[in-house]
Short mmCIF file of C-alpha atoms (C1' of nucleotides) in Angstrom, two decimals:
data_model
loop_
_atom_site.label_atom_id
_atom_site.label_comp_id
_atom_site.label_asym_id
_atom_site.label_seq_id
_atom_site.Cartn_x
_atom_site.Cartn_y
_atom_site.Cartn_z
CA VAL A 646 88.15 -62.32 -43.21
CA SER A 647 88.94 -61.82 -46.87
CA ALA A 648 90.94 -58.96 -48.38
CA PRO A 649 88.87 -55.90 -49.26
CA ARG A 650 88.38 -55.31 -52.99
CA THR A 651 87.72 -51.62 -53.18
CA ALA A 652 89.43 -48.58 -51.73
CA ARG A 653 86.29 -47.87 -49.79
CA ALA A 654 86.21 -51.33 -48.23
CA LEU A 655 89.89 -51.08 -47.39
CA ALA A 656 89.46 -47.70 -45.74
CA ARG A 657 86.49 -49.02 -43.83
CA ARG A 658 88.48 -51.90 -42.46
CA GLU A 659 91.41 -49.73 -41.52
CA LEU A 660 89.28 -47.17 -39.77
CA THR A 661 87.28 -49.85 -37.97
CA ASP A 662 90.54 -51.14 -36.57
CA THR A 663 91.72 -47.67 -35.66
CA ILE A 664 88.49 -46.94 -33.84
CA LYS A 665 88.86 -50.12 -31.83
CA GLU A 666 92.46 -49.30 -31.07
CA VAL A 667 91.56 -45.87 -29.75
CA ALA A 668 88.65 -47.38 -27.87
CA ARG A 669 91.01 -49.83 -26.16
CA TYR A 670 93.09 -46.88 -25.07
CA GLU A 671 90.00 -45.13 -23.75
CA LEU A 672 89.04 -48.32 -21.98
CA ALA A 673 92.32 -48.31 -20.15
CA GLU A 674 91.82 -44.71 -19.08
CA HIS A 675 88.21 -44.70 -18.01
CA GLY A 676 87.05 -48.28 -17.78
CA PRO A 677 84.30 -49.98 -19.74
CA ALA A 678 81.55 -47.92 -18.13
CA GLY A 679 83.39 -44.76 -19.13
CA LEU A 680 84.07 -45.77 -22.72
CA SER A 681 82.81 -42.82 -24.73
CA LEU A 682 82.12 -42.67 -28.45
CA ARG A 683 82.59 -38.94 -28.39
CA ALA A 684 86.02 -39.27 -26.81
CA VAL A 685 87.03 -41.80 -29.45
CA ALA A 686 85.78 -39.52 -32.20
CA ARG A 687 87.61 -36.56 -30.69
CA GLU A 688 90.83 -38.51 -30.61
CA LEU A 689 90.40 -39.28 -34.31
CA ASP A 690 89.37 -35.72 -35.27
CA MET A 691 86.05 -36.95 -36.49
CA ALA A 692 82.51 -35.89 -35.84
CA SER A 693 81.08 -38.06 -33.10
CA SER A 694 78.26 -39.06 -35.39
CA ALA A 695 80.76 -40.56 -37.84
CA ILE A 696 81.45 -43.45 -35.48
CA TYR A 697 77.92 -44.62 -36.14
CA ARG A 698 78.94 -45.55 -39.67
CA TYR A 699 81.16 -48.19 -38.08
CA PHE A 700 79.38 -49.26 -34.93
CA PRO A 701 75.65 -48.94 -34.52
CA SER A 702 75.97 -48.14 -30.82
CA ARG A 703 78.32 -47.87 -27.91
CA ASP A 704 77.45 -51.35 -26.77
CA ASP A 705 78.34 -52.81 -30.15
CA LEU A 706 81.74 -51.24 -29.92
CA LEU A 707 82.11 -52.76 -26.48
CA THR A 708 81.11 -56.15 -27.85
CA ALA A 709 83.73 -55.83 -30.58
CA LEU A 710 86.39 -55.10 -27.98
CA LEU A 711 85.22 -58.05 -25.92
CA VAL A 712 85.38 -60.49 -28.82
CA ASP A 713 88.73 -59.13 -29.97
CA ALA A 714 90.13 -59.55 -26.49
CA TYR A 715 88.94 -63.15 -26.19
CA VAL A 716 90.39 -63.93 -29.60
CA SER A 717 93.67 -62.25 -28.81
CA LEU A 718 93.99 -64.04 -25.49
CA GLY A 719 93.01 -67.35 -27.03
CA THR A 720 95.49 -66.94 -29.85
CA ALA A 721 98.30 -66.12 -27.45
CA ALA A 722 97.51 -69.25 -25.48
CA GLU A 723 97.34 -71.40 -28.60
CA ARG A 724 100.66 -70.11 -29.82
CA ALA A 725 102.26 -70.84 -26.48
CA ASP A 726 100.92 -74.37 -26.56
CA ALA A 727 102.14 -74.94 -30.11
CA LYS A 728 105.58 -73.73 -29.11
CA ALA A 729 105.67 -75.97 -26.06
CA ARG A 730 104.65 -78.94 -28.19
CA LYS A 731 107.33 -78.21 -30.71
CA GLU A 732 109.85 -78.19 -27.89
CA GLY A 733 108.69 -81.62 -26.84
CA ALA A 734 106.93 -80.63 -23.66
CA GLY A 735 104.65 -83.13 -21.94
CA PRO A 736 101.17 -82.35 -20.70
CA GLY A 737 102.50 -80.56 -17.61
CA GLY A 738 104.80 -78.36 -19.63
CA ARG A 739 102.09 -77.53 -22.13
CA TRP A 740 99.61 -76.74 -19.37
CA LEU A 741 102.06 -74.43 -17.66
CA ALA A 742 102.91 -72.76 -20.98
CA VAL A 743 99.25 -71.96 -21.56
CA CYS A 744 98.79 -70.63 -18.02
CA ARG A 745 101.85 -68.44 -18.33
CA ALA A 746 100.75 -67.15 -21.70
CA ALA A 747 97.40 -66.17 -20.22
CA ARG A 748 99.07 -64.28 -17.40
CA ALA A 749 101.56 -62.59 -19.71
CA TRP A 750 98.71 -61.44 -21.95
CA ALA A 751 96.78 -60.16 -18.95
CA VAL A 752 99.76 -58.25 -17.58
CA ARG A 753 100.22 -56.61 -20.96
CA ARG A 754 96.54 -55.76 -21.34
CA PRO A 755 95.14 -55.47 -17.84
CA HIS A 756 92.06 -53.48 -18.80
CA GLU A 757 91.05 -55.96 -21.43
CA TRP A 758 91.50 -58.73 -18.92
CA ALA A 759 89.21 -56.80 -16.59
CA LEU A 760 86.70 -56.53 -19.41
CA LEU A 761 86.73 -60.31 -19.81
CA TYR A 762 86.95 -61.49 -16.21
CA GLY A 763 86.28 -58.47 -14.04
CA SER A 764 83.00 -56.97 -12.89
CA PRO A 765 80.19 -57.08 -15.44
CA VAL A 766 79.51 -53.75 -17.10
CA PRO A 767 76.23 -52.37 -15.70
CA GLY A 768 73.52 -52.29 -18.32
CA TYR A 769 75.54 -54.30 -20.80
CA ARG A 770 74.72 -57.84 -21.77
CA ALA A 771 77.23 -59.72 -23.85
CA PRO A 772 75.60 -61.35 -26.90
CA GLU A 773 75.87 -65.05 -27.69
CA THR A 774 78.67 -64.29 -30.15
CA THR A 775 81.07 -64.01 -27.26
CA ILE A 776 80.52 -67.52 -25.96
CA GLU A 777 82.68 -69.38 -28.45
CA PRO A 778 85.79 -67.16 -28.23
CA ALA A 779 85.42 -67.19 -24.44
CA GLY A 780 85.87 -70.94 -24.50
CA ARG A 781 89.05 -71.08 -26.47
CA ILE A 782 91.44 -71.56 -23.58
CA PRO A 783 89.32 -74.23 -21.91
CA ALA A 784 89.04 -75.88 -25.34
CA LEU A 785 92.81 -75.80 -25.49
CA LEU A 786 93.38 -77.16 -22.00
CA ALA A 787 90.84 -79.97 -22.14
CA PRO A 788 92.60 -82.20 -24.69
CA ILE A 789 95.93 -81.76 -22.92
CA LEU A 790 94.34 -83.23 -19.83
CA LEU A 791 92.46 -85.94 -21.68
CA GLN A 792 95.59 -87.17 -23.40
CA ALA A 793 97.48 -87.12 -20.14
CA ALA A 794 94.71 -89.15 -18.52
CA GLU A 795 94.66 -91.66 -21.35
CA ALA A 796 98.41 -92.00 -21.17
CA GLY A 797 98.13 -92.62 -17.45
CA ARG A 798 100.22 -89.59 -16.63
CA LEU A 799 97.87 -88.07 -14.09
CA ARG A 800 98.17 -88.96 -10.43
CA PRO A 801 94.67 -90.12 -9.46
CA PRO A 802 92.99 -88.04 -6.75
CA PRO A 803 93.32 -89.12 -3.11
CA ARG A 804 89.55 -89.40 -2.87
CA PRO A 805 87.37 -89.08 -5.97
CA LEU A 806 84.52 -86.62 -5.83
CA PRO A 807 81.16 -88.33 -5.41
CA PRO A 808 79.22 -88.52 -8.66
CA PRO A 809 77.38 -87.13 -10.46
CA SER A 810 79.45 -84.40 -12.04
CA LEU A 811 78.09 -80.94 -11.38
CA VAL A 812 79.18 -79.76 -14.78
CA THR A 813 76.48 -79.20 -17.39
CA PRO A 814 76.09 -82.06 -19.89
CA THR A 815 76.95 -79.76 -22.79
CA VAL A 816 80.17 -78.60 -21.22
CA LEU A 817 81.00 -82.08 -20.03
CA GLU A 818 80.74 -83.29 -23.59
CA LEU A 819 82.76 -80.40 -24.95
CA ALA A 820 85.45 -81.26 -22.45
CA GLY A 821 85.50 -84.87 -23.63
CA GLY A 822 84.09 -86.28 -20.42
CA PRO A 823 82.98 -88.04 -18.42
CA LEU A 824 86.02 -90.27 -18.15
CA ALA A 825 86.51 -93.77 -16.84
CA PRO A 826 87.77 -94.38 -13.30
CA PRO A 827 89.93 -93.22 -11.64
CA TYR A 828 89.32 -90.01 -13.59
CA GLU A 829 85.53 -89.75 -13.33
CA ASP A 830 85.81 -86.41 -11.59
CA LEU A 831 88.47 -84.92 -13.82
CA VAL A 832 86.28 -82.37 -15.57
CA ASP A 833 84.94 -81.04 -12.27
CA ARG A 834 88.45 -80.80 -10.92
CA ALA A 835 89.72 -79.12 -14.06
CA LEU A 836 87.03 -76.46 -13.72
CA VAL A 837 88.31 -75.69 -10.25
CA VAL A 838 91.83 -75.36 -11.61
CA TRP A 839 90.60 -73.09 -14.40
CA THR A 840 88.89 -70.94 -11.77
CA THR A 841 92.12 -70.75 -9.84
CA LEU A 842 94.01 -69.73 -12.95
CA VAL A 843 91.64 -66.89 -13.69
CA GLY A 844 91.37 -66.00 -10.01
CA THR A 845 95.12 -65.81 -9.54
CA ILE A 846 95.58 -63.50 -12.50
CA SER A 847 92.71 -61.29 -11.40
CA PHE A 848 94.03 -61.20 -7.85
CA GLU A 849 97.34 -59.92 -9.13
CA LEU A 850 95.91 -57.40 -11.58
CA PHE A 851 93.28 -56.08 -9.23
CA GLY A 852 95.88 -55.38 -6.59
CA HIS A 853 95.11 -58.03 -4.01
CA LEU A 854 98.59 -59.51 -4.09
CA HIS A 855 100.28 -56.17 -3.61
CA ASP A 856 102.42 -56.36 -0.46
CA VAL A 857 101.24 -59.94 -0.03
CA VAL A 858 103.64 -61.70 -2.33
CA THR A 859 107.27 -60.93 -2.96
CA ASP A 860 107.28 -61.56 -6.69
CA ALA A 861 104.09 -61.84 -8.69
CA ARG A 862 105.62 -63.79 -11.55
CA SER A 863 107.13 -66.49 -9.38
CA TRP A 864 104.02 -66.55 -7.26
CA PHE A 865 101.94 -67.30 -10.30
CA ASP A 866 104.03 -70.35 -11.17
CA ARG A 867 103.75 -71.55 -7.62
CA ALA A 868 100.01 -71.05 -7.54
CA MET A 869 99.64 -72.98 -10.77
CA GLU A 870 101.78 -75.76 -9.35
CA VAL A 871 99.53 -76.07 -6.31
CA ALA A 872 96.42 -75.82 -8.46
CA ALA A 873 97.64 -78.55 -10.81
CA GLU A 874 97.96 -80.97 -7.90
CA ALA A 875 94.17 -81.12 -7.87
CA ILE A 876 94.23 -82.82 -11.24
CA GLY A 877 97.34 -84.82 -10.50
CA LEU A 878 99.31 -83.00 -13.14
CA ASP A 879 103.02 -82.42 -12.67
CA LEU A 880 103.95 -79.16 -14.37
CA ALA A 881 107.60 -80.16 -14.62
CA GLU A 882 106.78 -82.90 -17.10
CA VAL B 1221 81.13 -45.73 17.74
CA SER B 1222 79.48 -44.12 20.75
CA ALA B 1223 75.84 -42.99 20.98
CA PRO B 1224 75.21 -39.48 19.74
CA ARG B 1225 74.40 -36.94 22.49
CA THR B 1226 72.48 -34.29 20.64
CA ALA B 1227 69.56 -34.37 18.25
CA ARG B 1228 71.82 -32.91 15.62
CA ALA B 1229 74.43 -35.64 16.03
CA LEU B 1230 71.74 -38.27 15.94
CA ALA B 1231 70.21 -36.87 12.78
CA ARG B 1232 73.66 -36.69 11.23
CA ARG B 1233 74.32 -40.32 11.93
CA GLU B 1234 70.96 -41.41 10.64
CA LEU B 1235 71.25 -39.43 7.45
CA THR B 1236 74.81 -40.60 6.89
CA ASP B 1237 73.52 -44.14 7.02
CA THR B 1238 70.60 -43.36 4.76
CA ILE B 1239 72.90 -41.78 2.20
CA LYS B 1240 75.07 -44.86 2.19
CA GLU B 1241 72.05 -47.08 1.85
CA VAL B 1242 70.77 -45.17 -1.15
CA ALA B 1243 74.29 -45.13 -2.56
CA ARG B 1244 74.46 -48.91 -2.29
CA TYR B 1245 71.25 -49.09 -4.26
CA GLU B 1246 72.70 -46.75 -6.87
CA LEU B 1247 75.83 -48.87 -6.96
CA ALA B 1248 73.75 -51.89 -7.86
CA GLU B 1249 72.04 -50.01 -10.66
CA HIS B 1250 74.94 -48.24 -12.29
CA GLY B 1251 78.13 -49.70 -10.91
CA PRO B 1252 80.86 -47.94 -8.95
CA ALA B 1253 81.89 -45.78 -11.90
CA GLY B 1254 78.30 -44.62 -12.28
CA LEU B 1255 77.73 -43.85 -8.61
CA SER B 1256 76.34 -40.32 -8.67
CA LEU B 1257 76.00 -37.93 -5.76
CA ARG B 1258 73.26 -36.10 -7.60
CA ALA B 1259 71.26 -39.27 -8.06
CA VAL B 1260 71.59 -40.07 -4.37
CA ALA B 1261 70.49 -36.55 -3.45
CA ARG B 1262 67.56 -36.77 -5.84
CA GLU B 1263 66.43 -40.01 -4.27
CA LEU B 1264 66.49 -38.32 -0.87
CA ASP B 1265 64.76 -35.12 -2.06
CA MET B 1266 67.75 -33.07 -1.09
CA ALA B 1267 69.82 -30.52 -2.90
CA SER B 1268 72.85 -32.25 -4.40
CA SER B 1269 75.08 -29.85 -2.53
CA ALA B 1270 73.70 -31.11 0.79
CA ILE B 1271 75.53 -34.41 0.38
CA TYR B 1272 78.76 -32.50 0.82
CA ARG B 1273 77.87 -31.91 4.48
CA TYR B 1274 78.27 -35.67 4.92
CA PHE B 1275 80.91 -36.73 2.44
CA PRO B 1276 83.56 -34.35 1.17
CA SER B 1277 83.56 -35.95 -2.27
CA ARG B 1278 82.24 -38.78 -4.37
CA ASP B 1279 85.37 -40.80 -3.74
CA ASP B 1280 84.95 -40.52 0.00
CA LEU B 1281 81.46 -41.92 -0.30
CA LEU B 1282 82.87 -44.77 -2.34
CA THR B 1283 85.49 -45.41 0.31
CA ALA B 1284 82.79 -45.53 2.97
CA LEU B 1285 80.89 -48.12 0.96
CA LEU B 1286 84.08 -50.12 0.47
CA VAL B 1287 84.92 -50.17 4.16
CA ASP B 1288 81.33 -50.94 5.12
CA ALA B 1289 81.27 -53.84 2.69
CA TYR B 1290 84.51 -55.31 4.03
CA VAL B 1291 83.25 -54.98 7.57
CA SER B 1292 79.88 -56.49 6.72
CA LEU B 1293 81.47 -59.41 4.90
CA GLY B 1294 84.00 -59.95 7.65
CA THR B 1295 81.33 -59.86 10.32
CA ALA B 1296 79.19 -62.38 8.45
CA ALA B 1297 82.18 -64.70 8.23
CA GLU B 1298 83.04 -64.27 11.89
CA ARG B 1299 79.52 -65.02 12.93
CA ALA B 1300 79.47 -68.15 10.81
CA ASP B 1301 82.70 -69.32 12.41
CA ALA B 1302 81.42 -68.62 15.90
CA LYS B 1303 78.31 -70.62 15.16
CA ALA B 1304 80.29 -73.53 13.74
CA ARG B 1305 82.50 -73.55 16.83
CA LYS B 1306 79.52 -73.57 19.10
CA GLU B 1307 78.21 -76.56 17.23
CA GLY B 1308 81.47 -78.35 17.86
CA ALA B 1309 82.80 -78.25 14.32
CA GLY B 1310 86.42 -79.14 13.68
CA PRO B 1311 88.79 -77.09 11.54
CA GLY B 1312 87.28 -78.44 8.31
CA GLY B 1313 83.76 -77.61 9.37
CA ARG B 1314 84.73 -74.14 10.50
CA TRP B 1315 86.63 -73.48 7.28
CA LEU B 1316 83.67 -74.57 5.18
CA ALA B 1317 81.32 -72.46 7.29
CA VAL B 1318 83.41 -69.37 6.64
CA CYS B 1319 83.61 -70.08 2.91
CA ARG B 1320 79.88 -70.60 2.68
CA ALA B 1321 79.20 -67.43 4.64
CA ALA B 1322 81.36 -65.47 2.23
CA ARG B 1323 79.49 -66.87 -0.76
CA ALA B 1324 76.11 -66.29 0.85
CA TRP B 1325 77.03 -62.69 1.58
CA ALA B 1326 78.26 -62.21 -1.98
CA VAL B 1327 75.10 -63.69 -3.49
CA ARG B 1328 73.03 -61.33 -1.37
CA ARG B 1329 75.13 -58.30 -2.23
CA PRO B 1330 76.72 -59.00 -5.61
CA HIS B 1331 77.54 -55.39 -6.42
CA GLU B 1332 79.33 -54.88 -3.16
CA TRP B 1333 81.28 -58.05 -3.80
CA ALA B 1334 82.21 -56.63 -7.19
CA LEU B 1335 83.33 -53.45 -5.46
CA LEU B 1336 85.64 -55.46 -3.22
CA TYR B 1337 86.97 -58.10 -5.59
CA GLY B 1338 85.98 -57.00 -9.08
CA SER B 1339 87.70 -54.62 -11.46
CA PRO B 1340 89.33 -51.62 -9.83
CA VAL B 1341 87.37 -48.40 -10.25
CA PRO B 1342 89.20 -46.21 -12.78
CA GLY B 1343 90.63 -43.10 -11.17
CA TYR B 1344 89.90 -44.31 -7.67
CA ARG B 1345 92.58 -45.37 -5.26
CA ALA B 1346 91.48 -47.02 -2.05
CA PRO B 1347 93.11 -45.39 1.00
CA GLU B 1348 95.11 -47.32 3.59
CA THR B 1349 92.06 -47.43 5.84
CA THR B 1350 90.68 -50.27 3.76
CA ILE B 1351 93.60 -52.61 4.32
CA GLU B 1352 92.66 -53.81 7.78
CA PRO B 1353 89.00 -54.61 7.11
CA ALA B 1354 90.06 -56.31 3.87
CA GLY B 1355 92.13 -58.75 5.90
CA ARG B 1356 89.43 -59.87 8.25
CA ILE B 1357 88.55 -63.13 6.56
CA PRO B 1358 92.17 -64.17 6.08
CA ALA B 1359 92.73 -63.24 9.71
CA LEU B 1360 89.84 -65.52 10.58
CA LEU B 1361 91.00 -68.44 8.45
CA ALA B 1362 94.66 -68.38 9.45
CA PRO B 1363 94.26 -69.52 13.08
CA ILE B 1364 91.87 -72.29 12.05
CA LEU B 1365 94.59 -73.68 9.86
CA LEU B 1366 97.35 -73.15 12.39
CA GLN B 1367 95.46 -74.97 15.09
CA ALA B 1368 94.69 -77.81 12.71
CA ALA B 1369 98.35 -78.05 11.81
CA GLU B 1370 99.42 -78.05 15.44
CA ALA B 1371 96.88 -80.72 16.22
CA GLY B 1372 98.24 -82.78 13.33
CA ARG B 1373 94.91 -82.75 11.54
CA LEU B 1374 96.22 -81.65 8.18
CA ARG B 1375 97.29 -84.19 5.61
CA PRO B 1376 100.84 -83.14 4.67
CA PRO B 1377 101.32 -82.21 1.02
CA PRO B 1378 102.50 -84.90 -1.42
CA ARG B 1379 105.52 -82.80 -2.26
CA PRO B 1380 106.32 -79.68 -0.24
CA LEU B 1381 106.90 -76.46 -2.20
CA PRO B 1382 110.56 -75.53 -2.38
CA PRO B 1383 111.47 -72.77 0.09
CA PRO B 1384 111.60 -69.87 0.52
CA SER B 1385 108.00 -68.82 0.88
CA LEU B 1386 106.93 -66.25 -1.69
CA VAL B 1387 104.67 -64.54 0.80
CA THR B 1388 105.80 -61.19 2.16
CA PRO B 1389 107.42 -61.36 5.63
CA THR B 1390 104.73 -59.10 7.08
CA VAL B 1391 101.91 -61.26 5.82
CA LEU B 1392 103.75 -64.43 6.75
CA GLU B 1393 104.00 -63.17 10.29
CA LEU B 1394 100.37 -62.08 10.39
CA ALA B 1395 99.42 -65.56 9.27
CA GLY B 1396 101.46 -67.09 12.09
CA GLY B 1397 104.03 -68.65 9.79
CA PRO B 1398 106.41 -69.99 8.78
CA LEU B 1399 105.62 -73.36 10.28
CA ALA B 1400 107.74 -76.38 11.05
CA PRO B 1401 107.90 -79.31 8.63
CA PRO B 1402 105.90 -80.84 7.10
CA TYR B 1403 103.92 -77.60 7.01
CA GLU B 1404 106.63 -75.17 5.89
CA ASP B 1405 104.64 -74.26 2.80
CA LEU B 1406 101.26 -73.96 4.47
CA VAL B 1407 100.92 -70.20 4.22
CA ASP B 1408 101.72 -70.24 0.51
CA ARG B 1409 99.24 -73.01 -0.05
CA ALA B 1410 96.60 -71.25 1.99
CA LEU B 1411 96.95 -68.16 -0.16
CA VAL B 1412 96.21 -70.27 -3.22
CA VAL B 1413 93.12 -71.64 -1.51
CA TRP B 1414 92.02 -68.13 -0.55
CA THR B 1415 92.45 -67.09 -4.18
CA THR B 1416 90.32 -70.02 -5.25
CA LEU B 1417 87.65 -69.07 -2.76
CA VAL B 1418 87.44 -65.52 -4.06
CA GLY B 1419 87.82 -66.68 -7.65
CA THR B 1420 85.00 -69.20 -7.37
CA ILE B 1421 82.59 -66.65 -5.95
CA SER B 1422 83.54 -64.08 -8.59
CA PHE B 1423 83.21 -66.67 -11.35
CA GLU B 1424 79.70 -67.39 -10.25
CA LEU B 1425 78.64 -63.78 -9.74
CA PHE B 1426 80.25 -62.51 -12.92
CA GLY B 1427 78.39 -65.09 -14.96
CA HIS B 1428 81.18 -67.44 -15.96
CA LEU B 1429 79.51 -70.48 -14.45
CA HIS B 1430 76.23 -69.86 -16.19
CA ASP B 1431 75.38 -72.91 -18.30
CA VAL B 1432 78.64 -74.46 -17.11
CA VAL B 1433 77.53 -75.86 -13.80
CA THR B 1434 74.18 -77.41 -12.91
CA ASP B 1435 73.83 -75.89 -9.46
CA ALA B 1436 75.99 -73.03 -8.27
CA ARG B 1437 75.52 -73.69 -4.59
CA SER B 1438 76.54 -77.33 -4.75
CA TRP B 1439 79.32 -76.46 -7.13
CA PHE B 1440 80.73 -74.03 -4.61
CA ASP B 1441 80.94 -76.70 -1.94
CA ARG B 1442 82.63 -79.02 -4.39
CA ALA B 1443 85.12 -76.37 -5.45
CA MET B 1444 85.96 -75.64 -1.83
CA GLU B 1445 86.44 -79.34 -1.20
CA VAL B 1446 88.91 -79.62 -4.06
CA ALA B 1447 90.65 -76.42 -3.00
CA ALA B 1448 90.98 -77.60 0.59
CA GLU B 1449 92.87 -80.68 -0.57
CA ALA B 1450 95.79 -78.36 -1.30
CA ILE B 1451 96.15 -77.69 2.42
CA GLY B 1452 95.27 -81.24 3.42
CA LEU B 1453 92.10 -80.09 5.13
CA ASP B 1454 89.07 -82.35 5.18
CA LEU B 1455 85.97 -80.18 5.16
CA ALA B 1456 83.85 -82.96 6.62
CA GLU B 1457 85.70 -82.81 9.93
"C1'" DT C 1332 85.83 -45.77 -72.05
"C1'" DG C 1333 82.22 -42.62 -70.55
"C1'" DT C 1334 78.15 -41.42 -68.35
"C1'" DA C 1335 74.09 -41.73 -64.99
"C1'" DC C 1336 72.75 -43.26 -60.88
"C1'" DA C 1337 73.18 -45.47 -56.38
"C1'" DT C 1338 75.72 -46.13 -52.40
"C1'" DC C 1339 78.16 -44.75 -48.66
"C1'" DA C 1340 81.40 -41.82 -45.36
"C1'" DG C 1341 81.55 -38.02 -42.92
"C1'" DT C 1342 79.59 -33.37 -41.18
"C1'" DG C 1343 77.61 -30.22 -37.92
"C1'" DA C 1344 73.77 -28.86 -35.45
"C1'" DA C 1345 70.49 -30.24 -32.33
"C1'" DC C 1346 67.81 -32.86 -28.57
"C1'" DG C 1347 67.58 -33.94 -24.00
"C1'" DC C 1348 70.07 -35.45 -20.75
"C1'" DG C 1349 73.66 -36.17 -17.12
"C1'" DC C 1350 77.64 -34.99 -13.80
"C1'" DG C 1351 80.93 -33.03 -9.46
"C1'" DT C 1352 81.81 -29.19 -7.04
"C1'" DT C 1353 81.57 -24.26 -5.22
"C1'" DC C 1354 79.46 -20.47 -2.98
"C1'" DA C 1355 76.73 -17.04 -0.61
"C1'" DC C 1356 72.79 -17.57 1.80
"C1'" DT C 1357 68.89 -18.79 5.47
"C1'" DG C 1358 67.25 -20.75 9.44
"C1'" DA C 1359 67.52 -24.15 12.91
"C1'" DT C 1360 70.20 -26.31 16.72
"C1'" DG C 1361 73.61 -26.13 20.35
"C1'" DT C 1362 76.48 -23.78 23.91
"C1'" DA C 1363 78.44 -20.52 27.24
"C1'" DC C 1364 77.37 -17.24 30.35
"C1'" DT D 563 66.04 -20.22 33.22
"C1'" DG D 564 66.99 -16.83 29.58
"C1'" DT D 565 69.70 -14.63 26.33
"C1'" DA D 566 73.60 -13.84 22.82
"C1'" DC D 567 76.47 -15.91 19.91
"C1'" DA D 568 78.54 -19.74 17.31
"C1'" DT D 569 77.94 -23.76 14.82
"C1'" DC D 570 76.06 -26.42 11.44
"C1'" DA D 571 72.49 -28.48 7.86
"C1'" DG D 572 70.44 -27.61 3.91
"C1'" DT D 573 69.27 -24.50 -0.28
"C1'" DG D 574 69.37 -23.05 -5.00
"C1'" DA D 575 71.88 -21.04 -8.53
"C1'" DA D 576 75.82 -21.30 -11.11
"C1'" DC D 577 80.26 -22.99 -13.50
"C1'" DG D 578 82.07 -25.78 -16.83
"C1'" DC D 579 81.87 -29.89 -18.29
"C1'" DG D 580 80.40 -34.44 -20.28
"C1'" DC D 581 77.40 -37.99 -22.82
"C1'" DG D 582 74.58 -41.16 -26.78
"C1'" DT D 583 71.95 -40.70 -30.56
"C1'" DT D 584 69.32 -38.62 -34.60
"C1'" DC D 585 68.92 -36.19 -38.82
"C1'" DA D 586 69.20 -33.67 -43.11
"C1'" DC D 587 72.83 -32.75 -45.74
"C1'" DT D 588 77.34 -32.74 -48.94
"C1'" DG D 589 80.59 -34.81 -51.65
"C1'" DA D 590 83.28 -38.72 -52.80
"C1'" DT D 591 83.46 -43.61 -54.36
"C1'" DG D 592 81.56 -47.54 -56.80
"C1'" DT D 593 78.62 -49.85 -60.31
"C1'" DA D 594 75.73 -50.90 -64.30
"C1'" DC D 595 74.99 -49.93 -68.75
#
DNA sequence: TGTACATCAGTGAACGCGCGTTCACTGATGTAC
DNA sequence: TGTACATCAGTGAACGCGCGTTCACTGATGTAC
């Protein structure tokens, strides 16, 4: 994204951002299905038709929010990992740092989390553009695990899963797999752990841990600890 | 629920059911936020105001759907467990049967699953009435695990989680815990597994496994197998 | 540097729709005697 | 068994709102000469 050259281009960029900001607020109030262009325009003291100079339709605005959210979440996770690395953390420490960053982001922006990992919006189909940003955290976690495996720092599973992997060849390749024994099943196992990560955050945000767990923050660490056992990763390292 | 005595009461019950049925269909089309009393009435060739003889408000209709869905899901799980028992399955087999029943139910009724475990509906707060039916599957799974533990059929964890449990005393008690070593942390671990169960189903239904996994059904079994390791349960038994 | 033209942002009215909820009402069903 | 009254289901109009999107238009900004 390069700097705008003209006053017009600058104003356009600013207002685009403002519209998205207001839309995020609306999202929090009324959910994705209730996101209303007119409400956004009202908030900005504009004619509702003016929004169409910036987003060709309601769904395009929603897509922009979706992509922004994935990018924001991914960036937060990447920053956390970079910090952990700088502090000399091992694979376990880095993994935990990324998990915690994801939860912290989600707690700060629960409605955007719901947009990413909650119920699909009826009538809305996310375009292909969203695929890449959606994969940023997995793309961040995969090499941590690979390096740990190569360095022999993963406890091998008690019983390996019977081949073949059930992960798509494309994804398997993206993840750097398949690996040599005893880590042939690592990618499959990592996908389960990733599911648990997302599931645990959603459980908390969607209210299913309310009155079930004494402290959500500590619970999350504990859940991640248990989940990491499946890939033989010790989060204290 | 006793049999209605008068024609009026019978008609009332029938129509109440029909309204809910149509509402479930509407739910699938437009999501919980888009559930419209008027649309339901239209579908039934009634005046929209007539619905109010059956449900005092839109939210009450939503609550009815929520409770029905929990009951339906819970019943499906209970039936699956009963069947597994009858076939002489051990704790692992029963556990897997319940997990599979939950997934099968969810695949059949994805929008009701989303109502239960997806994003909260903006502006809607589920009443206390929903708590009990929401706990039916956990209430089904807990004794399976307890009995397995008592029979010494659970592989103890590699490293027990440091006490105290992070599960609320009430829930801990409901689950039959806390247990004696080496199963002190079993309830905490089971909650992680429960989260993974729900998370895996949601991941599939919400589209996050699309092009990630070759076969969703087999993947589910595999995910449950990995998850069950955390409680030392062998699903093949 | 100044002018002519093209581009673009924003307006306001309109189209055609939707919604939840209330209310006075009719007519059928149920109940007590 | 028959009648009088009470209960209840369903109606249709109304209130006061909301929505996404289109379109012809005005006036400001940008660009090419």
